[in-house]
Amino acid sequence: MLQRGATFSHQLKILLPSVMAERGAPAVTQELHEALGDLVSLRNAVAHRHQPITRGQAIRVLLAAVFCYWYLALYG
């Protein structure tokens, strides 16, 4: 249980929204949350299975990551 609960993906889904809500930050949209989940999936596909990704996939998750970086910098 701890191994599953301590994953980065789990933290994105559960811990991050809770912590940010405590700080008074607005919730991120479902679309952004899904893009961050896709970032984890695509990273695993590339790193572990050596699968190529499309430019569109890369752009979507990169923009989500950059937005979340600034979201955390602003509220974190």
PDB file of C-alpha atoms in Angstrom:
ATOM      1  CA  MET A   1       0.000   0.000   0.000  1.00  0.00           C
ATOM      2  CA  LEU A   2       2.735   2.479   0.909  1.00  0.00           C
ATOM      3  CA  GLN A   3       4.598   1.779  -2.311  1.00  0.00           C
ATOM      4  CA  ARG A   4       1.500   2.576  -4.373  1.00  0.00           C
ATOM      5  CA  GLY A   5       0.523   5.543  -2.216  1.00  0.00           C
ATOM      6  CA  ALA A   6       3.970   7.096  -2.377  1.00  0.00           C
ATOM      7  CA  THR A   7       4.175   7.250  -6.184  1.00  0.00           C
ATOM      8  CA  PHE A   8       4.421  10.546  -7.992  1.00  0.00           C
ATOM      9  CA  SER A   9       1.155   9.852  -9.786  1.00  0.00           C
ATOM     10  CA  HIS A  10      -0.651   9.278  -6.494  1.00  0.00           C
ATOM     11  CA  GLN A  11       0.753  12.506  -5.108  1.00  0.00           C
ATOM     12  CA  LEU A  12      -0.566  14.409  -8.126  1.00  0.00           C
ATOM     13  CA  LYS A  13      -4.021  12.919  -7.711  1.00  0.00           C
ATOM     14  CA  ILE A  14      -4.445  13.119  -3.945  1.00  0.00           C
ATOM     15  CA  LEU A  15      -1.859  15.130  -2.068  1.00  0.00           C
ATOM     16  CA  LEU A  16      -1.289  18.073  -4.396  1.00  0.00           C
ATOM     17  CA  PRO A  17      -4.955  19.192  -4.573  1.00  0.00           C
ATOM     18  CA  SER A  18      -5.278  18.893  -0.793  1.00  0.00           C
ATOM     19  CA  VAL A  19      -2.148  20.900  -0.080  1.00  0.00           C
ATOM     20  CA  MET A  20      -3.008  23.598  -2.604  1.00  0.00           C
ATOM     21  CA  ALA A  21      -6.578  23.911  -1.297  1.00  0.00           C
ATOM     22  CA  GLU A  22      -5.125  24.468   2.186  1.00  0.00           C
ATOM     23  CA  ARG A  23      -3.127  27.360   0.757  1.00  0.00           C
ATOM     24  CA  GLY A  24      -6.232  28.899  -0.838  1.00  0.00           C
ATOM     25  CA  ALA A  25      -5.174  28.099  -4.395  1.00  0.00           C
ATOM     26  CA  PRO A  26      -7.872  27.534  -7.008  1.00  0.00           C
ATOM     27  CA  ALA A  27      -8.285  23.965  -8.208  1.00  0.00           C
ATOM     28  CA  VAL A  28      -6.696  23.057 -11.521  1.00  0.00           C
ATOM     29  CA  THR A  29      -9.005  22.080 -14.370  1.00  0.00           C
ATOM     30  CA  GLN A  30      -9.767  18.470 -15.202  1.00  0.00           C
ATOM     31  CA  GLU A  31      -8.013  18.949 -18.562  1.00  0.00           C
ATOM     32  CA  LEU A  32      -4.811  20.063 -16.851  1.00  0.00           C
ATOM     33  CA  HIS A  33      -5.022  17.252 -14.330  1.00  0.00           C
ATOM     34  CA  GLU A  34      -5.401  14.745 -17.186  1.00  0.00           C
ATOM     35  CA  ALA A  35      -2.430  16.253 -19.033  1.00  0.00           C
ATOM     36  CA  LEU A  36      -0.270  15.811 -15.934  1.00  0.00           C
ATOM     37  CA  GLY A  37      -1.395  12.196 -15.706  1.00  0.00           C
ATOM     38  CA  ASP A  38      -0.485  11.768 -19.362  1.00  0.00           C
ATOM     39  CA  LEU A  39       2.950  13.214 -18.603  1.00  0.00           C
ATOM     40  CA  VAL A  40       3.555  10.378 -16.162  1.00  0.00           C
ATOM     41  CA  SER A  41       2.295   7.782 -18.658  1.00  0.00           C
ATOM     42  CA  LEU A  42       4.334   9.177 -21.545  1.00  0.00           C
ATOM     43  CA  ARG A  43       7.451   9.381 -19.413  1.00  0.00           C
ATOM     44  CA  ASN A  44       7.060   5.711 -18.534  1.00  0.00           C
ATOM     45  CA  ALA A  45       6.429   4.763 -22.168  1.00  0.00           C
ATOM     46  CA  VAL A  46       9.602   6.523 -23.294  1.00  0.00           C
ATOM     47  CA  ALA A  47      11.846   5.621 -20.371  1.00  0.00           C
ATOM     48  CA  HIS A  48      10.866   1.996 -19.881  1.00  0.00           C
ATOM     49  CA  ARG A  49       9.493   0.798 -23.219  1.00  0.00           C
ATOM     50  CA  HIS A  50      11.379   3.143 -25.584  1.00  0.00           C
ATOM     51  CA  GLN A  51       8.154   4.105 -27.345  1.00  0.00           C
ATOM     52  CA  PRO A  52       8.140   7.239 -29.469  1.00  0.00           C
ATOM     53  CA  ILE A  53       5.667  10.027 -28.746  1.00  0.00           C
ATOM     54  CA  THR A  54       4.223  12.572 -31.127  1.00  0.00           C
ATOM     55  CA  ARG A  55       5.041  16.245 -31.176  1.00  0.00           C
ATOM     56  CA  GLY A  56       1.449  17.004 -30.176  1.00  0.00           C
ATOM     57  CA  GLN A  57       1.684  14.748 -27.134  1.00  0.00           C
ATOM     58  CA  ALA A  58       4.972  16.329 -26.105  1.00  0.00           C
ATOM     59  CA  ILE A  59       3.644  19.876 -26.501  1.00  0.00           C
ATOM     60  CA  ARG A  60       0.503  19.163 -24.467  1.00  0.00           C
ATOM     61  CA  VAL A  61       2.306  17.647 -21.501  1.00  0.00           C
ATOM     62  CA  LEU A  62       5.155  20.165 -21.619  1.00  0.00           C
ATOM     63  CA  LEU A  63       2.708  23.076 -21.446  1.00  0.00           C
ATOM     64  CA  ALA A  64       0.898  21.387 -18.564  1.00  0.00           C
ATOM     65  CA  ALA A  65       4.188  20.943 -16.713  1.00  0.00           C
ATOM     66  CA  VAL A  66       5.238  24.559 -17.269  1.00  0.00           C
ATOM     67  CA  PHE A  67       1.837  25.855 -16.155  1.00  0.00           C
ATOM     68  CA  CYS A  68       1.936  23.711 -13.017  1.00  0.00           C
ATOM     69  CA  TYR A  69       5.461  24.841 -12.240  1.00  0.00           C
ATOM     70  CA  TRP A  70       4.287  28.454 -12.166  1.00  0.00           C
ATOM     71  CA  TYR A  71       1.094  27.494 -10.314  1.00  0.00           C
ATOM     72  CA  LEU A  72       3.212  25.919  -7.585  1.00  0.00           C
ATOM     73  CA  ALA A  73       5.639  28.844  -7.598  1.00  0.00           C
ATOM     74  CA  LEU A  74       2.743  31.253  -7.119  1.00  0.00           C
ATOM     75  CA  TYR A  75       0.843  29.324  -4.444  1.00  0.00           C
ATOM     76  CA  GLY A  76       3.410  26.879  -3.095  1.00  0.00           C
TER      77      GLY A  76
END
